[in-house]
Amino acid sequence: MSSELVVYDTTLRDGAQQEGMNLSVADKVTLLPLLEAYGADIIEGGWPGAIPRDTEFFALAKRESPLKRAKLAAFGSTRKANVAVEDDQQVRALLDSGAPIITLVAKSDFRHVLKALRTTEQENLAMVSDTVTFLREQGREVMVDLEHFFDGAEENRAYTYSVAEDAVRAGASTIIACDTNGGSLPETISQRMIELQEHLKEAGLDAILGIHAHNDGELAVANSMAAVTAGATHVQGTVNGYGERTGNANILTVIANLQLKGGHRIVTDEQLANQTRVSHAISEIVNIAPYGRQPYTGVSAFAHKAGLHASAIRVDADLYQHIDPALIGNNMRMIVSDMAGRASIELKAREVGLDLSERPEVLTEVTNRIKKAEAQGYTYDATDASVELIIREVADGKKLCFFEIESWTTHLSGQKEDSNGAEAVLKLATGKGRTLTVGEGVGPVDALDNALREALVPVYPELKDCELTDFKVRILDGSAATKATTRVIISMSSPTGSWATVGVGKDVIEASWEALTDGYIYGLFKAGVRPYKAEQLEEANA
């Protein structure tokens, strides 16, 4: 366990309730080592017995678990009202899961007892006590999530606290106060956690207290921290704040705040440095795009744009950063735009391995080119690859040369029933000679991409695993109608990483072609392919 705080991850259960997320058994198994890597002590795997997929997951984990340190927990409900605990199939499924820890959800708001469970307050207390006692007798550690704890305490504090008391008396090791509706404020969280501790102490009882916060008021992280300050030593949350409605407390942010700012020792330095990698890897597995502005781990969390900031950062990066991003595995990033000065360009160049501190003429030219291009409609906020290509072109005095385009054209067939309704003809030259290719696609840009790949992959097999992952189009002057200038941003990825390039033109095809060709040029450069000199291409194609 963590030295000061138990980190309880519920990404696989509560996080999986997020709209649009659908985790397979294989996904859950794949996620386990990642959750362990950031420092989770307990990983809630799901609700066996209620969800067939979760039952299958626990059966698989029981046979072969990839976990080395963290423990699995199974989530489930107390026995049903007026049913003997040993006869309750849901409780039996929790035991059959083989999980060493069982987390029970219990009603602690008397209104839910009466209206949702449709039973009496006394029967609800018996349901909690009976289930905890039974599972403890079977040798399982039992934790109890007090659902709607804070809302319930507002209405009938005595009853809410009595549910916690009876759970501890029955043998629960941990009582988790849940802000289920996510609407509580930090001061309320603190006050109720202190009161709960005092109530249990007066009853002669001792248990670990935890917090489970939802983010409906965008206070889940703040509420989790407030609970810890008030005495909680168990925190629940999900990676990236996944969860239904507006999500749960982002457990990565909670850990980073408490450890880097609150003076707590929760995870190892290595685990803390895994946060960014884990955050992005899990985003890929659950197929939800990473949120760039996410605190600590987002790609923009340490991105700087304004020239004034850049000048100060060049002197001391800490002047405009609340922590060293390397502590959580992230990096400082300079965003180049028309707001950028020479300091921004110098830092951006340093970021890609070029020292331009003694080359003021290069800094000036790149700065002027960037500002002129943005005035024409280009944007470099999210297209670092295009920025790097400009910097390298100016610094080296020439463009990176892997191929030379001689001509290209596109044609629409106009046949609606034909899924490949566009055709592109491309002529280009490489170090291995001239090539003419024809590409078909569902549109002109797709056809151009296919023609370009058909020409380049035989010469550059490094591009075989390179793929276009996103395509954004923006009309810059809508009042010009069909004559409006168009901007296209294309994102690509390969085993070496991901990148984005920008193109601007009189139409979407022209803009896309610029972004597309620059994307492949950058991909070849990042793959370590050595560019040609212009004269080499001329000799090869003479």
Coordinates of C-alpha atoms in Angstrom, one line a residue:
M1 CA 0.0 0.0 0.0
S2 CA 1.0 3.7 -0.4
S3 CA 2.8 5.0 2.6
E4 CA 0.3 7.7 3.5
L5 CA -2.8 7.1 1.4
V6 CA -4.6 4.2 -0.1
V7 CA -5.1 4.8 -3.8
Y8 CA -8.3 3.1 -5.0
D9 CA -8.8 3.1 -8.8
T10 CA -12.3 2.6 -10.1
T11 CA -11.6 3.3 -13.8
L12 CA -12.7 -0.2 -14.8
R13 CA -16.0 0.1 -13.1
D14 CA -17.2 3.6 -12.4
G15 CA -15.1 5.1 -15.2
A16 CA -16.5 2.6 -17.7
Q17 CA -19.9 4.1 -17.1
Q18 CA -18.9 7.1 -19.2
E19 CA -21.0 7.8 -22.3
G20 CA -19.3 6.3 -25.3
M21 CA -16.9 4.0 -23.4
N22 CA -17.3 0.3 -23.8
L23 CA -14.6 -1.9 -22.3
S24 CA -14.1 -5.5 -23.4
V25 CA -12.7 -8.1 -21.1
A26 CA -9.4 -7.9 -23.1
D27 CA -9.4 -4.1 -22.6
K28 CA -9.7 -4.4 -18.9
V29 CA -6.9 -6.9 -18.6
T30 CA -4.7 -4.7 -20.8
L31 CA -5.4 -1.7 -18.5
L32 CA -4.4 -3.5 -15.3
P33 CA -0.6 -3.0 -15.6
L34 CA -1.1 0.7 -16.6
L35 CA -3.3 1.3 -13.5
E36 CA -0.7 -0.3 -11.3
A37 CA 2.1 1.7 -13.0
Y38 CA 0.9 5.0 -11.7
G39 CA 0.6 3.7 -8.2
A40 CA -2.9 2.3 -7.7
D41 CA -3.0 0.1 -4.6
I42 CA -6.5 -1.3 -5.2
I43 CA -8.1 -1.7 -8.6
E44 CA -11.9 -2.1 -8.8
G45 CA -12.5 -4.5 -11.6
G46 CA -16.3 -4.4 -12.0
W47 CA -19.5 -5.8 -10.7
P48 CA -19.5 -9.6 -11.0
G49 CA -22.9 -11.3 -11.1
A50 CA -24.6 -8.1 -12.3
I51 CA -22.6 -7.7 -15.5
P52 CA -21.6 -10.9 -17.4
R53 CA -18.5 -9.2 -18.9
D54 CA -17.3 -8.4 -15.4
T55 CA -18.0 -11.9 -14.2
E56 CA -15.8 -13.2 -17.1
F57 CA -13.1 -10.6 -16.3
F58 CA -12.8 -11.8 -12.7
A59 CA -12.8 -15.5 -13.8
L60 CA -9.9 -14.6 -16.1
A61 CA -8.0 -12.6 -13.5
K62 CA -8.4 -15.4 -11.0
R63 CA -6.6 -17.7 -13.3
E64 CA -3.9 -15.3 -14.5
S65 CA -3.5 -11.8 -13.2
P66 CA -0.8 -9.4 -14.6
L67 CA -0.8 -7.5 -11.3
K68 CA 2.4 -7.7 -9.3
R69 CA 1.5 -5.4 -6.3
A70 CA -2.0 -3.9 -6.6
K71 CA -5.0 -5.9 -5.3
L72 CA -8.3 -6.4 -7.2
A73 CA -11.6 -5.4 -5.7
A74 CA -15.0 -6.6 -6.7
F75 CA -17.9 -4.1 -6.5
G76 CA -21.5 -5.1 -5.6
S77 CA -24.5 -4.4 -3.5
T78 CA -25.6 -5.6 -0.1
R79 CA -28.2 -8.4 0.2
K80 CA -31.6 -7.7 -1.1
A81 CA -34.3 -6.6 1.4
N82 CA -35.9 -9.6 3.2
V83 CA -33.6 -12.1 1.6
A84 CA -31.1 -14.2 3.7
V85 CA -27.6 -13.2 2.9
E86 CA -26.5 -16.7 2.2
D87 CA -29.3 -17.1 -0.4
D88 CA -28.5 -13.9 -2.2
Q89 CA -27.1 -14.7 -5.6
Q90 CA -25.5 -11.3 -6.0
V91 CA -23.6 -11.7 -2.8
R92 CA -22.6 -15.3 -3.8
A93 CA -21.2 -13.9 -7.1
L94 CA -19.0 -11.5 -5.2
L95 CA -17.5 -14.4 -3.4
D96 CA -17.1 -16.5 -6.5
S97 CA -15.1 -13.6 -8.1
G98 CA -12.2 -14.6 -6.0
A99 CA -11.4 -10.9 -5.3
P100 CA -9.6 -10.5 -2.0
I101 CA -11.4 -7.2 -1.4
I102 CA -15.1 -6.7 -1.8
T103 CA -16.6 -3.2 -1.9
L104 CA -20.2 -3.0 -1.1
V105 CA -22.4 -0.1 -2.0
A106 CA -24.9 0.8 0.7
K107 CA -27.7 3.3 0.9
S108 CA -26.9 6.0 3.5
D109 CA -29.6 8.5 2.6
F110 CA -32.9 7.5 4.2
R111 CA -34.8 8.9 1.3
H112 CA -33.2 6.4 -1.0
V113 CA -33.9 3.7 1.4
L114 CA -37.6 4.5 1.4
K115 CA -38.0 5.5 -2.2
A116 CA -35.4 3.5 -4.2
L117 CA -35.0 0.3 -2.0
R118 CA -38.7 0.5 -0.8
T119 CA -37.8 -0.9 2.5
T120 CA -37.4 0.4 6.1
E121 CA -34.5 2.2 7.6
Q122 CA -34.0 -0.7 10.0
E123 CA -34.0 -3.3 7.3
N124 CA -31.4 -1.3 5.4
L125 CA -29.1 -1.3 8.4
A126 CA -29.6 -5.1 8.7
M127 CA -28.8 -5.5 5.0
V128 CA -25.5 -3.8 5.5
S129 CA -24.5 -5.6 8.7
D130 CA -25.5 -9.0 7.5
T131 CA -23.6 -8.7 4.2
V132 CA -20.5 -7.4 5.8
T133 CA -20.5 -10.0 8.5
F134 CA -21.1 -12.8 6.0
L135 CA -18.3 -11.7 3.7
R136 CA -15.9 -11.2 6.6
E137 CA -16.6 -14.8 7.8
Q138 CA -15.6 -16.0 4.3
G139 CA -12.2 -14.3 4.8
R140 CA -12.7 -11.3 2.6
E141 CA -11.7 -7.7 3.4
V142 CA -14.8 -5.6 3.1
M143 CA -15.1 -1.9 2.2
V144 CA -18.4 0.0 2.2
D145 CA -19.2 2.8 -0.2
L146 CA -21.8 5.0 1.5
E147 CA -23.9 6.1 -1.4
H148 CA -25.3 9.7 -1.2
F149 CA -23.4 10.2 2.1
F150 CA -23.2 14.0 2.0
D151 CA -26.7 14.5 0.7
G152 CA -28.1 12.1 3.2
A153 CA -26.2 13.8 6.1
E154 CA -27.9 17.1 5.1
E155 CA -31.3 15.5 5.6
N156 CA -30.8 13.1 8.5
R157 CA -27.3 13.1 9.9
A158 CA -28.1 10.6 12.6
Y159 CA -29.3 7.9 10.2
T160 CA -26.5 8.4 7.7
Y161 CA -23.8 8.1 10.4
S162 CA -25.6 5.0 11.8
V163 CA -25.1 3.2 8.5
A164 CA -21.4 3.8 8.8
E165 CA -21.4 2.7 12.4
D166 CA -23.2 -0.5 11.7
A167 CA -20.8 -1.3 8.8
V168 CA -17.8 -0.9 11.0
R169 CA -19.3 -2.9 13.8
A170 CA -19.9 -5.7 11.4
G171 CA -16.2 -5.7 10.3
A172 CA -15.8 -3.3 7.4
S173 CA -12.2 -2.1 7.2
T174 CA -12.9 1.1 5.2
I175 CA -15.9 3.4 5.1
I176 CA -16.0 5.6 1.9
A177 CA -18.1 8.7 1.9
C178 CA -19.5 9.2 -1.6
D179 CA -20.5 12.5 -3.1
T180 CA -22.7 10.6 -5.5
N181 CA -24.5 13.5 -7.1
G182 CA -21.3 15.5 -7.2
G183 CA -22.8 18.7 -5.9
S184 CA -21.1 19.2 -2.5
L185 CA -18.6 22.0 -1.7
P186 CA -15.2 21.4 -0.2
E187 CA -16.2 23.0 3.2
T188 CA -19.1 20.6 3.4
I189 CA -16.9 17.7 2.6
S190 CA -14.4 18.6 5.4
Q191 CA -17.1 19.2 8.0
R192 CA -18.9 15.9 7.4
M193 CA -15.7 13.9 7.3
I194 CA -14.6 15.4 10.7
E195 CA -18.1 14.7 12.1
L196 CA -18.0 11.1 10.9
Q197 CA -14.6 10.5 12.5
E198 CA -15.9 11.9 15.8
H199 CA -19.1 9.8 15.6
L200 CA -17.1 6.6 15.2
K201 CA -14.6 7.6 17.9
E202 CA -17.4 8.3 20.4
A203 CA -18.9 4.9 19.5
G204 CA -15.5 3.3 20.3
L205 CA -14.9 2.3 16.7
D206 CA -12.0 2.7 14.4
A207 CA -11.9 2.4 10.6
I208 CA -10.2 3.8 7.5
L209 CA -12.2 6.7 6.0
G210 CA -12.3 7.3 2.3
I211 CA -13.7 9.7 -0.3
H212 CA -15.4 9.0 -3.6
A213 CA -16.2 12.3 -5.4
H214 CA -18.1 13.0 -8.6
N215 CA -17.4 16.1 -10.7
D216 CA -20.8 17.6 -11.4
G217 CA -19.8 20.9 -9.7
E218 CA -16.3 20.6 -11.2
L219 CA -15.0 20.1 -7.6
A220 CA -14.2 16.4 -7.5
V221 CA -10.5 16.9 -7.1
A222 CA -10.9 19.8 -4.6
N223 CA -13.4 17.7 -2.6
S224 CA -11.1 14.7 -2.6
M225 CA -8.3 16.9 -1.3
A226 CA -10.6 18.5 1.3
A227 CA -11.5 15.0 2.6
V228 CA -7.8 14.1 2.9
T229 CA -7.1 17.3 4.8
A230 CA -10.0 16.4 7.1
G231 CA -8.5 12.9 7.9
A232 CA -9.4 10.6 5.0
T233 CA -6.6 8.2 4.1
H234 CA -8.3 6.4 1.3
V235 CA -9.1 8.1 -2.1
Q236 CA -11.1 6.8 -5.0
G237 CA -11.0 8.1 -8.5
T238 CA -10.6 7.3 -12.2
V239 CA -7.8 8.0 -14.6
N240 CA -8.5 11.1 -16.7
G241 CA -11.6 11.7 -14.6
Y242 CA -13.7 9.2 -16.6
G243 CA -17.2 8.5 -15.4
E244 CA -20.9 9.0 -16.1
R245 CA -22.3 12.5 -16.5
T246 CA -19.3 14.9 -15.8
G247 CA -17.1 12.2 -14.5
N248 CA -15.2 11.3 -11.3
A249 CA -12.3 12.8 -9.5
N250 CA -9.2 12.5 -11.7
I251 CA -7.1 10.3 -9.5
L252 CA -3.9 11.4 -11.3
T253 CA -4.5 15.0 -10.5
V254 CA -5.4 14.2 -6.9
I255 CA -2.2 12.3 -6.4
A256 CA -0.1 15.0 -8.1
N257 CA -1.7 17.8 -6.1
L258 CA -1.3 16.0 -2.8
Q259 CA 2.2 14.8 -3.4
L260 CA 3.8 17.8 -5.1
K261 CA 1.9 20.6 -3.3
G262 CA 0.4 19.0 -0.2
G263 CA 3.5 17.4 1.2
H264 CA 2.1 13.9 1.2
R265 CA 4.2 10.9 0.1
I266 CA 1.7 8.8 -1.8
V267 CA 3.5 7.1 -4.8
T268 CA 7.1 6.7 -5.8
D269 CA 8.9 9.2 -7.9
E270 CA 8.9 6.6 -10.8
Q271 CA 5.2 6.1 -10.5
L272 CA 4.5 9.8 -10.5
A273 CA 6.6 10.2 -13.6
N274 CA 4.5 7.5 -15.3
Q275 CA 1.4 9.7 -15.1
T276 CA 1.5 11.3 -18.5
R277 CA 2.4 8.0 -20.3
V278 CA -0.4 6.2 -18.4
S279 CA -3.0 8.9 -19.1
H280 CA -2.3 8.9 -22.8
A281 CA -2.0 5.1 -23.2
I282 CA -5.3 4.6 -21.4
S283 CA -6.9 7.2 -23.7
E284 CA -5.9 5.1 -26.7
I285 CA -7.2 1.9 -25.2
V286 CA -10.6 3.3 -24.3
N287 CA -10.7 5.1 -27.6
I288 CA -11.4 8.5 -26.2
A289 CA -9.2 11.3 -27.4
P290 CA -6.9 12.8 -24.7
Y291 CA -8.0 16.2 -23.4
G292 CA -5.2 18.5 -24.3
R293 CA -5.9 20.9 -21.5
Q294 CA -6.0 18.3 -18.7
P295 CA -4.0 19.4 -15.7
Y296 CA -0.5 17.9 -15.4
T297 CA -0.8 15.3 -18.2
G298 CA -2.4 17.2 -21.0
V299 CA -0.3 18.0 -24.1
S300 CA -1.1 21.7 -23.4
A301 CA -0.6 21.6 -19.7
F302 CA 2.9 23.2 -20.0
A303 CA 2.4 24.9 -23.4
H304 CA 3.5 28.5 -23.7
K305 CA 2.4 30.9 -26.4
A306 CA 2.9 34.6 -25.5
G307 CA 6.2 36.2 -26.4
L308 CA 6.5 37.8 -22.9
H309 CA 6.2 34.3 -21.3
A310 CA 8.8 32.9 -23.7
S311 CA 11.4 35.6 -22.8
A312 CA 11.0 34.8 -19.1
I313 CA 11.1 31.0 -19.7
R314 CA 14.3 31.3 -21.6
V315 CA 15.8 32.7 -18.4
D316 CA 14.1 30.4 -16.0
A317 CA 11.3 28.0 -16.9
D318 CA 10.0 27.9 -13.4
L319 CA 8.9 31.5 -13.7
Y320 CA 5.8 30.5 -15.7
Q321 CA 5.3 26.8 -14.6
H322 CA 3.8 25.7 -11.3
I323 CA 5.9 22.5 -11.3
D324 CA 8.7 20.9 -13.3
P325 CA 6.7 18.9 -16.0
A326 CA 9.3 16.1 -15.9
L327 CA 8.1 15.1 -12.5
I328 CA 4.9 13.7 -14.0
G329 CA 6.5 12.6 -17.3
N330 CA 5.3 15.6 -19.3
N331 CA 7.3 18.3 -21.2
M332 CA 7.3 22.0 -21.6
R333 CA 6.2 23.0 -25.1
M334 CA 6.5 26.2 -27.0
I335 CA 3.6 27.2 -29.2
V336 CA 4.7 29.3 -32.1
S337 CA 2.2 31.9 -33.4
D338 CA 1.9 35.5 -34.5
M339 CA 2.3 36.4 -30.8
A340 CA 5.7 34.7 -30.8
G341 CA 9.0 36.6 -30.6
R342 CA 12.5 35.4 -31.2
A343 CA 12.7 33.9 -27.7
S344 CA 9.7 31.6 -28.5
I345 CA 11.4 30.5 -31.7
E346 CA 14.7 29.9 -29.9
L347 CA 13.0 27.7 -27.3
K348 CA 11.0 25.8 -29.9
A349 CA 14.2 25.1 -31.8
R350 CA 15.9 23.9 -28.7
E351 CA 12.9 21.6 -28.1
V352 CA 13.6 19.9 -31.4
G353 CA 17.4 19.7 -30.9
L354 CA 18.6 22.9 -32.6
D355 CA 20.7 25.6 -30.8
L356 CA 20.0 28.9 -32.5
S357 CA 21.2 31.1 -29.6
E358 CA 24.1 32.3 -31.7
R359 CA 22.1 32.6 -35.0
P360 CA 20.0 35.7 -34.6
E361 CA 19.4 36.1 -38.3
V362 CA 17.7 32.6 -38.4
L363 CA 15.5 33.5 -35.4
T364 CA 14.5 36.8 -37.1
E365 CA 13.7 35.1 -40.4
V366 CA 11.7 32.3 -38.8
T367 CA 9.8 34.8 -36.7
N368 CA 8.9 36.9 -39.7
R369 CA 7.8 33.9 -41.7
I370 CA 5.6 32.6 -39.0
K371 CA 3.9 36.0 -38.5
K372 CA 3.4 36.5 -42.3
A373 CA 2.0 33.0 -42.7
E374 CA -0.5 33.4 -39.9
A375 CA -1.7 36.7 -41.4
Q376 CA -2.4 34.6 -44.5
G377 CA -4.5 32.0 -42.5
Y378 CA -1.9 29.5 -41.3
T379 CA -2.0 28.5 -37.7
Y380 CA 0.8 26.8 -35.7
D381 CA -0.8 26.4 -32.3
A382 CA -1.4 22.7 -32.8
T383 CA 0.9 22.0 -35.8
D384 CA 4.3 21.6 -34.3
A385 CA 5.5 19.5 -37.3
S386 CA 5.0 22.5 -39.7
V387 CA 6.8 24.8 -37.3
E388 CA 9.8 22.4 -37.1
L389 CA 9.9 22.1 -40.9
I390 CA 10.1 25.9 -41.2
I391 CA 12.8 26.2 -38.6
R392 CA 14.9 23.5 -40.2
E393 CA 14.5 24.9 -43.7
V394 CA 15.7 28.4 -42.6
A395 CA 18.5 27.0 -40.4
D396 CA 19.8 24.6 -43.1
G397 CA 19.1 27.0 -46.0
K398 CA 17.0 24.4 -47.8
K399 CA 13.9 22.3 -47.4
L400 CA 14.1 18.6 -46.4
C401 CA 14.0 16.8 -49.7
F402 CA 12.7 13.2 -50.0
F403 CA 10.8 13.6 -53.2
E404 CA 9.9 16.2 -55.8
I405 CA 6.3 16.7 -57.0
E406 CA 6.2 17.3 -60.7
S407 CA 2.4 17.4 -61.2
W408 CA -0.9 16.3 -59.6
T409 CA -4.5 16.4 -60.6
T410 CA -7.8 15.1 -59.3
H411 CA -11.0 14.1 -61.0
L412 CA -14.5 13.4 -59.6
S413 CA -16.5 10.7 -61.4
G414 CA -19.9 12.0 -60.4
Q415 CA -21.2 8.4 -59.9
K416 CA -23.0 8.4 -56.6
E417 CA -23.2 4.6 -56.6
D418 CA -19.5 4.3 -56.9
S419 CA -17.8 4.4 -53.4
N420 CA -14.5 5.3 -55.1
G421 CA -15.8 8.4 -56.8
A422 CA -12.6 10.3 -57.0
E423 CA -9.4 9.7 -58.9
A424 CA -5.9 11.4 -58.5
V425 CA -3.0 11.2 -60.9
L426 CA 0.4 12.0 -59.5
K427 CA 3.9 12.4 -61.0
L428 CA 6.8 12.6 -58.7
A429 CA 10.5 11.9 -58.6
T430 CA 12.6 10.2 -55.9
G431 CA 16.2 9.0 -55.7
K432 CA 15.0 5.9 -57.5
G433 CA 13.5 7.6 -60.5
R434 CA 10.2 9.1 -61.7
T435 CA 6.9 7.6 -60.8
L436 CA 3.4 8.0 -62.1
T437 CA 0.6 6.7 -59.9
V438 CA -3.2 6.7 -59.9
G439 CA -5.1 6.7 -56.7
E440 CA -8.8 6.2 -56.1
G441 CA -10.7 7.3 -53.0
V442 CA -14.0 8.4 -51.6
G443 CA -13.0 12.0 -52.2
P444 CA -10.2 14.0 -53.8
V445 CA -8.1 14.2 -50.7
D446 CA -8.4 10.4 -50.0
A447 CA -7.5 9.8 -53.7
L448 CA -4.4 12.0 -53.4
D449 CA -3.4 10.3 -50.2
N450 CA -3.6 6.9 -51.8
A451 CA -1.7 8.0 -54.9
L452 CA 1.0 9.5 -52.8
R453 CA 1.3 6.4 -50.6
E454 CA 1.4 4.2 -53.7
A455 CA 4.3 6.2 -55.0
L456 CA 6.3 6.6 -51.8
V457 CA 5.9 3.3 -49.8
P458 CA 7.9 1.2 -52.3
V459 CA 10.8 3.7 -52.0
Y460 CA 10.3 4.4 -48.3
P461 CA 8.9 1.3 -46.5
E462 CA 9.1 3.4 -43.3
L463 CA 5.8 4.9 -44.4
K464 CA 4.0 1.6 -44.5
D465 CA 2.8 2.0 -40.9
C466 CA 2.2 5.8 -41.2
E467 CA -1.5 6.7 -41.3
L468 CA -3.7 9.7 -41.4
T469 CA -5.6 10.0 -38.1
D470 CA -7.5 13.3 -38.3
F471 CA -8.5 15.8 -40.8
K472 CA -9.9 19.3 -40.0
V473 CA -11.1 21.9 -42.4
R474 CA -11.9 25.5 -41.7
I475 CA -13.2 28.2 -44.1
L476 CA -11.4 31.4 -43.2
D477 CA -13.6 33.9 -45.0
G478 CA -17.1 32.6 -45.2
S479 CA -18.3 35.8 -46.9
A480 CA -16.3 34.9 -49.9
A481 CA -18.5 31.8 -50.4
T482 CA -16.9 29.3 -52.8
K483 CA -13.8 31.6 -53.3
A484 CA -13.0 31.5 -49.6
T485 CA -9.5 30.7 -48.4
T486 CA -9.4 27.3 -46.7
R487 CA -7.2 25.9 -44.0
V488 CA -6.6 22.2 -43.4
I489 CA -4.9 20.6 -40.5
I490 CA -3.9 16.9 -41.0
S491 CA -2.8 14.7 -38.1
M492 CA -0.7 11.6 -38.7
S493 CA 0.8 8.8 -36.6
S494 CA 3.3 6.1 -36.9
P495 CA 5.3 3.9 -34.5
T496 CA 7.7 6.9 -34.0
G497 CA 4.9 9.1 -32.7
S498 CA 2.2 11.5 -33.9
W499 CA 2.3 14.9 -35.5
A500 CA 0.2 17.5 -37.3
T501 CA 0.7 19.8 -40.3
V502 CA -1.2 22.7 -41.8
G503 CA -2.0 23.8 -45.3
V504 CA -3.8 26.9 -46.7
G505 CA -5.2 27.2 -50.2
K506 CA -7.9 28.6 -52.4
D507 CA -9.9 25.4 -51.9
V508 CA -9.8 22.3 -49.6
I509 CA -7.9 20.2 -52.1
E510 CA -5.0 22.7 -52.5
A511 CA -4.8 23.2 -48.7
S512 CA -5.0 19.5 -48.0
W513 CA -2.2 18.7 -50.5
E514 CA 0.2 21.1 -48.8
A515 CA -0.6 19.6 -45.3
L516 CA -0.5 16.1 -46.7
T517 CA 2.9 16.3 -48.4
D518 CA 4.4 18.1 -45.4
G519 CA 3.0 15.4 -43.2
Y520 CA 4.8 12.7 -45.1
I521 CA 8.0 14.7 -45.3
Y522 CA 8.0 15.1 -41.5
G523 CA 7.1 11.4 -41.1
L524 CA 10.2 10.4 -43.1
F525 CA 12.4 12.8 -41.2
K526 CA 11.2 11.4 -37.8
A527 CA 11.7 7.9 -39.0
G528 CA 15.4 8.7 -39.5
V529 CA 15.4 8.6 -43.3
R530 CA 18.2 10.7 -44.7
P531 CA 17.0 13.4 -47.1
Y532 CA 18.4 13.8 -50.6
K533 CA 20.2 16.9 -51.8
A534 CA 18.4 18.6 -54.7
E535 CA 21.2 17.8 -57.1
Q536 CA 21.0 14.1 -56.2
L537 CA 17.4 14.0 -57.3
E538 CA 18.2 15.8 -60.5
E539 CA 21.0 13.2 -61.3
A540 CA 18.8 10.3 -60.5
N541 CA 16.1 11.5 -62.8
A542 CA 18.2 12.9 -65.6

